[in-house]
Amino acid sequence: MARRFSALMAVVAALASAAPALAQTYPSRPITIIVPFAAGGPTDLVARVIADKMQAPLGQTLIIENVAGAGGSIASTRVARAAPDGYTLEIGNNGSNLLSGALYDLPVDIVKDFTPIAELTDNPQIIVSRNSVPAANLKELLAWLKDNQKTVSVGIAGPVAEVSVVNFENMTGMKFQHVPYRGAAPAIQDLVAGHIDLMVDQLSNSVPQVKAGTVRPYAIAAGTRSPALPDVPTVDEAGLPNFYGGLWHGLWAPKGVSADIVAKLNAAVKQSLADPTVQQKLAAVGQQIVPPGRQTPQGLAAFQQAEAEKWFPVVKTAGMRGE
């Protein structure tokens, strides 16, 4: 009996000593980063730009996999249920990793079932329409929308857009037809083609189209203008004060990932965000890298909690549910 007990304790000791060793050798194979939206959208762009520069410090290939659907909750559920070994991560946003918890009945807890690694970028929204809408500025757009609201179609690409459009309707006293999309890229493509009338879109998604003249911009949903589109006024300047909205991105792992692995991933993120090429690519499309204090696991957790306290009551009061 004593020999069996001694053997069992030896196994336990070996397993305990193996955990730090595994963390020390991490990563020893490619890492998959799940993006909860279609390729080509703002979250996909952020993931690919930042992940590219994370590969050198980690010494491994980072594979981007797009898993779209249900406002990002399909991907988030998959990541939450993955092994907590640091080889399955998620670069998501406040739609997939915050608002989906208020809009959908999820099989996981959108906050408690994840390990925060770092917040990445902020991205204000912009009000844009198809080019054939007969409005040269926001005041003219609001007048046109009022006269045509029964037939106006608005593209909805994820929970953040859904909440912002409902907020827009509440502030203007109008109601529109909501057209859901699996990602921002296909939505903006339909706007360019004239299949939908309006979007409250992420700036990074719309900047190329605005610069190419294929969509019409009206206002940035923030208190300051964007360096990416300096000629586009803010909502305060254009006539819809305090209509603020935007997308912020973060990196998460499943719950239970070791502190050593979190530290390695966070260091790689910070190195990537400090790279001039990364900064240039993100700034060119209106993505703003968050301050250093928010680039930490603690910073992301605190900001996520504050955002939940701000927006969950809004969603509940409006009786919103995910489509």
CSV table of C-alpha atoms in Angstrom, one decimal:
chain,number,residue,atom,x,y,z
A,1,MET,CA,0.0,0.0,0.0
A,2,ALA,CA,2.8,2.4,0.9
A,3,ARG,CA,4.6,1.6,-2.4
A,4,ARG,CA,1.4,2.4,-4.3
A,5,PHE,CA,0.9,5.7,-2.5
A,6,SER,CA,4.6,6.6,-3.1
A,7,ALA,CA,4.1,5.8,-6.8
A,8,LEU,CA,1.0,7.9,-7.0
A,9,MET,CA,2.7,10.9,-5.3
A,10,ALA,CA,5.6,10.6,-7.7
A,11,VAL,CA,3.1,10.8,-10.7
A,12,VAL,CA,1.4,13.9,-9.1
A,13,ALA,CA,4.8,15.6,-8.6
A,14,ALA,CA,5.8,14.8,-12.1
A,15,LEU,CA,2.6,16.4,-13.5
A,16,ALA,CA,3.0,19.4,-11.3
A,17,SER,CA,6.5,20.0,-12.5
A,18,ALA,CA,5.5,19.5,-16.1
A,19,ALA,CA,3.1,22.5,-16.2
A,20,PRO,CA,5.8,25.1,-15.7
A,21,ALA,CA,8.0,23.3,-18.3
A,22,LEU,CA,5.2,23.3,-20.8
A,23,ALA,CA,4.8,27.1,-20.3
A,24,GLN,CA,8.5,27.6,-20.7
A,25,THR,CA,8.5,25.8,-24.1
A,26,TYR,CA,5.4,27.6,-25.3
A,27,PRO,CA,4.8,28.0,-28.1
A,28,SER,CA,6.2,24.9,-29.8
A,29,ARG,CA,3.7,24.8,-32.7
A,30,PRO,CA,1.6,27.2,-34.7
A,31,ILE,CA,-1.1,29.3,-32.9
A,32,THR,CA,-4.6,29.8,-34.3
A,33,ILE,CA,-6.3,33.1,-33.9
A,34,ILE,CA,-10.0,33.0,-34.5
A,35,VAL,CA,-11.6,36.1,-36.0
A,36,PRO,CA,-15.4,36.1,-35.4
A,37,PHE,CA,-16.3,37.9,-38.6
A,38,ALA,CA,-15.8,37.5,-42.3
A,39,ALA,CA,-12.5,38.1,-44.0
A,40,GLY,CA,-11.9,41.7,-45.2
A,41,GLY,CA,-13.7,43.5,-42.4
A,42,PRO,CA,-12.2,45.8,-39.7
A,43,THR,CA,-11.6,43.0,-37.1
A,44,ASP,CA,-10.0,40.8,-39.7
A,45,LEU,CA,-7.7,43.6,-40.8
A,46,VAL,CA,-6.7,44.3,-37.2
A,47,ALA,CA,-6.0,40.7,-36.6
A,48,ARG,CA,-3.9,40.2,-39.6
A,49,VAL,CA,-1.8,43.3,-39.2
A,50,ILE,CA,-1.0,42.7,-35.5
A,51,ALA,CA,-0.6,38.9,-35.7
A,52,ASP,CA,1.9,39.3,-38.5
A,53,LYS,CA,4.4,41.1,-36.2
A,54,MET,CA,3.7,38.8,-33.2
A,55,GLN,CA,5.2,35.9,-35.1
A,56,ALA,CA,8.8,36.9,-34.7
A,57,PRO,CA,8.8,37.3,-30.8
A,58,LEU,CA,6.8,34.1,-30.4
A,59,GLY,CA,8.9,32.2,-32.9
A,60,GLN,CA,5.8,30.5,-34.5
A,61,THR,CA,3.3,31.0,-37.3
A,62,LEU,CA,0.0,32.6,-36.3
A,63,ILE,CA,-2.9,31.3,-38.4
A,64,ILE,CA,-5.9,33.5,-38.9
A,65,GLU,CA,-9.2,31.6,-39.1
A,66,ASN,CA,-12.5,33.4,-39.9
A,67,VAL,CA,-15.5,32.0,-38.1
A,68,ALA,CA,-18.5,34.3,-38.8
A,69,GLY,CA,-22.1,34.2,-37.6
A,70,ALA,CA,-24.5,35.2,-34.8
A,71,GLY,CA,-22.7,38.5,-34.1
A,72,GLY,CA,-19.4,36.7,-33.5
A,73,SER,CA,-20.9,34.4,-30.8
A,74,ILE,CA,-20.2,31.2,-32.7
A,75,ALA,CA,-16.5,31.9,-32.8
A,76,SER,CA,-16.4,33.1,-29.1
A,77,THR,CA,-18.2,30.0,-28.0
A,78,ARG,CA,-15.6,27.8,-29.8
A,79,VAL,CA,-12.7,29.7,-28.3
A,80,ALA,CA,-14.2,29.5,-24.8
A,81,ARG,CA,-14.5,25.7,-25.1
A,82,ALA,CA,-10.9,25.3,-26.5
A,83,ALA,CA,-8.1,23.8,-24.5
A,84,PRO,CA,-6.5,26.4,-22.3
A,85,ASP,CA,-3.0,25.8,-23.7
A,86,GLY,CA,-2.5,29.1,-25.6
A,87,TYR,CA,-2.8,27.6,-29.1
A,88,THR,CA,-6.4,28.8,-29.7
A,89,LEU,CA,-6.9,32.6,-29.3
A,90,GLU,CA,-9.5,35.1,-30.4
A,91,ILE,CA,-9.1,38.7,-31.7
A,92,GLY,CA,-12.6,40.0,-31.3
A,93,ASN,CA,-14.4,43.3,-30.6
A,94,ASN,CA,-17.0,44.7,-28.2
A,95,GLY,CA,-19.6,43.1,-30.4
A,96,SER,CA,-18.4,39.5,-30.3
A,97,ASN,CA,-16.8,39.7,-26.8
A,98,LEU,CA,-19.2,41.9,-25.0
A,99,LEU,CA,-22.6,42.8,-26.6
A,100,SER,CA,-23.2,39.3,-27.8
A,101,GLY,CA,-23.6,38.4,-24.1
A,102,ALA,CA,-26.6,40.8,-23.9
A,103,LEU,CA,-28.1,40.0,-27.3
A,104,TYR,CA,-27.9,36.2,-27.4
A,105,ASP,CA,-28.5,33.3,-25.1
A,106,LEU,CA,-25.0,31.9,-25.1
A,107,PRO,CA,-23.8,28.6,-23.8
A,108,VAL,CA,-20.8,30.4,-22.3
A,109,ASP,CA,-20.2,33.5,-20.2
A,110,ILE,CA,-18.8,36.1,-22.5
A,111,VAL,CA,-16.6,37.5,-19.8
A,112,LYS,CA,-15.9,34.8,-17.2
A,113,ASP,CA,-15.0,32.1,-19.7
A,114,PHE,CA,-12.1,34.0,-21.3
A,115,THR,CA,-8.6,35.1,-20.2
A,116,PRO,CA,-7.9,38.7,-21.3
A,117,ILE,CA,-4.5,39.2,-23.0
A,118,ALA,CA,-4.6,42.8,-24.2
A,119,GLU,CA,-6.8,45.5,-25.7
A,120,LEU,CA,-5.6,46.5,-29.2
A,121,THR,CA,-7.3,49.4,-31.0
A,122,ASP,CA,-10.2,51.8,-31.0
A,123,ASN,CA,-12.2,52.5,-34.2
A,124,PRO,CA,-14.9,55.2,-34.3
A,125,GLN,CA,-18.0,54.7,-36.5
A,126,ILE,CA,-19.0,56.7,-39.5
A,127,ILE,CA,-22.4,57.4,-41.0
A,128,VAL,CA,-22.3,56.5,-44.8
A,129,SER,CA,-24.9,56.0,-47.6
A,130,ARG,CA,-25.0,54.8,-51.1
A,131,ASN,CA,-23.9,57.4,-53.6
A,132,SER,CA,-27.4,57.9,-55.1
A,133,VAL,CA,-29.0,59.1,-51.9
A,134,PRO,CA,-29.9,62.8,-52.6
A,135,ALA,CA,-28.3,64.3,-49.5
A,136,ALA,CA,-25.1,66.3,-49.4
A,137,ASN,CA,-24.7,66.6,-45.6
A,138,LEU,CA,-26.1,65.0,-42.4
A,139,LYS,CA,-29.0,67.5,-42.0
A,140,GLU,CA,-30.2,66.8,-45.6
A,141,LEU,CA,-29.7,63.0,-44.9
A,142,LEU,CA,-31.9,63.2,-41.8
A,143,ALA,CA,-34.6,65.0,-43.8
A,144,TRP,CA,-34.5,62.4,-46.6
A,145,LEU,CA,-34.6,59.6,-44.1
A,146,LYS,CA,-37.6,61.0,-42.4
A,147,ASP,CA,-39.5,61.2,-45.6
A,148,ASN,CA,-38.5,57.7,-46.7
A,149,GLN,CA,-38.0,55.8,-43.5
A,150,LYS,CA,-40.6,53.1,-44.3
A,151,THR,CA,-38.4,51.9,-47.2
A,152,VAL,CA,-34.9,52.8,-46.0
A,153,SER,CA,-32.7,49.7,-45.5
A,154,VAL,CA,-29.7,49.8,-43.1
A,155,GLY,CA,-26.9,47.3,-43.2
A,156,ILE,CA,-26.2,45.6,-39.8
A,157,ALA,CA,-22.8,44.0,-39.5
A,158,GLY,CA,-22.6,42.6,-35.9
A,159,PRO,CA,-23.9,43.6,-32.5
A,160,VAL,CA,-22.0,47.0,-32.3
A,161,ALA,CA,-23.7,48.1,-35.5
A,162,GLU,CA,-27.1,46.8,-34.3
A,163,VAL,CA,-26.8,48.8,-31.0
A,164,SER,CA,-25.7,51.9,-32.8
A,165,VAL,CA,-28.5,51.8,-35.4
A,166,VAL,CA,-31.1,51.4,-32.6
A,167,ASN,CA,-29.5,54.3,-30.8
A,168,PHE,CA,-29.7,56.3,-34.1
A,169,GLU,CA,-33.4,55.5,-34.4
A,170,ASN,CA,-34.0,56.4,-30.8
A,171,MET,CA,-32.3,59.8,-31.2
A,172,THR,CA,-34.0,60.7,-34.5
A,173,GLY,CA,-37.4,59.1,-33.8
A,174,MET,CA,-37.3,57.0,-36.9
A,175,LYS,CA,-37.4,53.3,-37.7
A,176,PHE,CA,-35.7,51.5,-40.6
A,177,GLN,CA,-35.5,48.1,-42.2
A,178,HIS,CA,-32.5,46.2,-40.7
A,179,VAL,CA,-30.5,44.0,-43.0
A,180,PRO,CA,-28.1,41.7,-41.1
A,181,TYR,CA,-24.7,40.6,-42.5
A,182,ARG,CA,-22.1,38.1,-41.4
A,183,GLY,CA,-19.4,40.8,-41.6
A,184,ALA,CA,-18.7,44.4,-42.4
A,185,ALA,CA,-17.0,43.7,-45.7
A,186,PRO,CA,-20.1,42.1,-47.5
A,187,ALA,CA,-22.2,44.9,-46.0
A,188,ILE,CA,-20.1,47.7,-47.4
A,189,GLN,CA,-20.0,45.9,-50.8
A,190,ASP,CA,-23.8,45.9,-50.9
A,191,LEU,CA,-23.8,49.6,-50.0
A,192,VAL,CA,-21.4,50.4,-52.8
A,193,ALA,CA,-23.7,48.4,-55.2
A,194,GLY,CA,-26.7,50.3,-54.0
A,195,HIS,CA,-28.5,47.2,-52.6
A,196,ILE,CA,-28.9,49.0,-49.2
A,197,ASP,CA,-29.2,52.6,-48.4
A,198,LEU,CA,-27.3,53.3,-45.2
A,199,MET,CA,-24.7,52.0,-42.7
A,200,VAL,CA,-23.3,53.1,-39.4
A,201,ASP,CA,-20.0,51.5,-40.3
A,202,GLN,CA,-16.6,51.1,-38.7
A,203,LEU,CA,-14.3,53.8,-40.0
A,204,SER,CA,-11.6,51.3,-41.0
A,205,ASN,CA,-14.1,49.5,-43.2
A,206,SER,CA,-15.3,52.7,-44.9
A,207,VAL,CA,-12.1,54.7,-45.3
A,208,PRO,CA,-11.1,53.1,-48.6
A,209,GLN,CA,-14.6,53.4,-50.1
A,210,VAL,CA,-14.9,57.0,-49.0
A,211,LYS,CA,-11.5,57.9,-50.5
A,212,ALA,CA,-12.5,56.1,-53.7
A,213,GLY,CA,-15.8,58.0,-53.8
A,214,THR,CA,-17.9,54.8,-53.9
A,215,VAL,CA,-19.9,55.7,-50.8
A,216,ARG,CA,-21.0,59.1,-49.3
A,217,PRO,CA,-19.8,60.1,-45.8
A,218,TYR,CA,-21.8,62.3,-43.5
A,219,ALA,CA,-20.2,62.3,-40.0
A,220,ILE,CA,-17.7,60.6,-37.7
A,221,ALA,CA,-19.5,59.2,-34.5
A,222,ALA,CA,-17.0,60.7,-32.2
A,223,GLY,CA,-16.1,64.0,-30.5
A,224,THR,CA,-13.0,64.7,-32.7
A,225,ARG,CA,-12.4,64.3,-36.4
A,226,SER,CA,-10.3,61.4,-37.7
A,227,PRO,CA,-6.9,61.9,-39.2
A,228,ALA,CA,-7.8,59.2,-41.7
A,229,LEU,CA,-10.7,61.4,-43.1
A,230,PRO,CA,-10.0,65.0,-41.8
A,231,ASP,CA,-12.6,66.6,-44.1
A,232,VAL,CA,-15.5,64.6,-42.6
A,233,PRO,CA,-17.2,66.4,-39.7
A,234,THR,CA,-18.0,64.9,-36.4
A,235,VAL,CA,-21.6,64.2,-35.4
A,236,ASP,CA,-21.5,67.3,-33.1
A,237,GLU,CA,-20.5,69.5,-36.0
A,238,ALA,CA,-22.9,67.9,-38.5
A,239,GLY,CA,-26.1,68.1,-36.5
A,240,LEU,CA,-26.5,65.0,-34.4
A,241,PRO,CA,-24.7,65.8,-31.1
A,242,ASN,CA,-23.5,63.0,-28.8
A,243,PHE,CA,-24.2,60.2,-31.3
A,244,TYR,CA,-21.0,58.4,-30.4
A,245,GLY,CA,-20.1,54.9,-31.2
A,246,GLY,CA,-17.2,52.7,-32.2
A,247,LEU,CA,-15.5,49.4,-32.2
A,248,TRP,CA,-12.6,48.4,-29.9
A,249,HIS,CA,-10.6,45.2,-30.4
A,250,GLY,CA,-9.0,42.8,-27.9
A,251,LEU,CA,-7.1,39.5,-27.7
A,252,TRP,CA,-8.5,36.7,-25.5
A,253,ALA,CA,-7.6,33.1,-24.7
A,254,PRO,CA,-9.8,30.5,-23.0
A,255,LYS,CA,-10.3,30.6,-19.3
A,256,GLY,CA,-7.5,28.8,-17.4
A,257,VAL,CA,-4.5,29.7,-19.6
A,258,SER,CA,-1.4,30.0,-17.4
A,259,ALA,CA,0.0,33.3,-16.3
A,260,ASP,CA,3.3,32.5,-18.0
A,261,ILE,CA,1.6,32.0,-21.4
A,262,VAL,CA,-0.5,35.2,-20.9
A,263,ALA,CA,2.7,37.1,-20.2
A,264,LYS,CA,4.4,35.8,-23.4
A,265,LEU,CA,1.4,36.6,-25.5
A,266,ASN,CA,1.0,40.1,-24.0
A,267,ALA,CA,4.7,40.9,-24.6
A,268,ALA,CA,4.3,39.8,-28.3
A,269,VAL,CA,1.2,42.1,-28.6
A,270,LYS,CA,3.0,45.1,-27.2
A,271,GLN,CA,6.0,44.5,-29.5
A,272,SER,CA,3.7,44.4,-32.4
A,273,LEU,CA,1.8,47.5,-31.5
A,274,ALA,CA,5.1,49.4,-31.1
A,275,ASP,CA,6.2,48.5,-34.6
A,276,PRO,CA,6.1,51.6,-36.9
A,277,THR,CA,4.8,49.5,-39.8
A,278,VAL,CA,1.9,48.2,-37.7
A,279,GLN,CA,1.1,51.8,-36.5
A,280,GLN,CA,1.2,53.1,-40.0
A,281,LYS,CA,-1.1,50.4,-41.4
A,282,LEU,CA,-3.7,50.8,-38.6
A,283,ALA,CA,-3.7,54.6,-38.7
A,284,ALA,CA,-4.2,54.7,-42.5
A,285,VAL,CA,-7.6,53.1,-42.0
A,286,GLY,CA,-8.7,55.0,-38.8
A,287,GLN,CA,-7.7,52.4,-36.2
A,288,GLN,CA,-6.2,54.0,-33.1
A,289,ILE,CA,-3.9,52.0,-30.9
A,290,VAL,CA,-5.0,52.1,-27.3
A,291,PRO,CA,-2.8,53.7,-24.6
A,292,PRO,CA,-0.2,51.4,-22.9
A,293,GLY,CA,-2.3,51.1,-19.8
A,294,ARG,CA,-5.0,49.3,-21.7
A,295,GLN,CA,-2.6,47.0,-23.5
A,296,THR,CA,-2.4,44.8,-20.5
A,297,PRO,CA,-4.7,41.9,-19.3
A,298,GLN,CA,-5.8,44.0,-16.4
A,299,GLY,CA,-6.5,47.0,-18.6
A,300,LEU,CA,-8.6,45.0,-21.0
A,301,ALA,CA,-10.6,43.4,-18.2
A,302,ALA,CA,-11.3,46.7,-16.5
A,303,PHE,CA,-12.3,48.4,-19.8
A,304,GLN,CA,-14.5,45.4,-20.7
A,305,GLN,CA,-16.3,45.6,-17.4
A,306,ALA,CA,-16.8,49.4,-17.7
A,307,GLU,CA,-18.3,48.9,-21.2
A,308,ALA,CA,-20.6,46.2,-19.9
A,309,GLU,CA,-21.9,48.5,-17.2
A,310,LYS,CA,-22.5,51.2,-19.8
A,311,TRP,CA,-24.2,49.3,-22.7
A,312,PHE,CA,-25.9,46.3,-21.2
A,313,PRO,CA,-28.7,48.4,-19.6
A,314,VAL,CA,-29.2,50.2,-23.0
A,315,VAL,CA,-29.7,46.8,-24.7
A,316,LYS,CA,-32.0,45.6,-22.0
A,317,THR,CA,-34.1,48.8,-22.0
A,318,ALA,CA,-34.5,48.6,-25.7
A,319,GLY,CA,-35.5,44.9,-25.6
A,320,MET,CA,-32.9,44.1,-28.2
A,321,ARG,CA,-32.2,40.5,-29.3
A,322,GLY,CA,-29.7,39.3,-31.8
A,323,GLU,CA,-30.9,38.4,-35.3
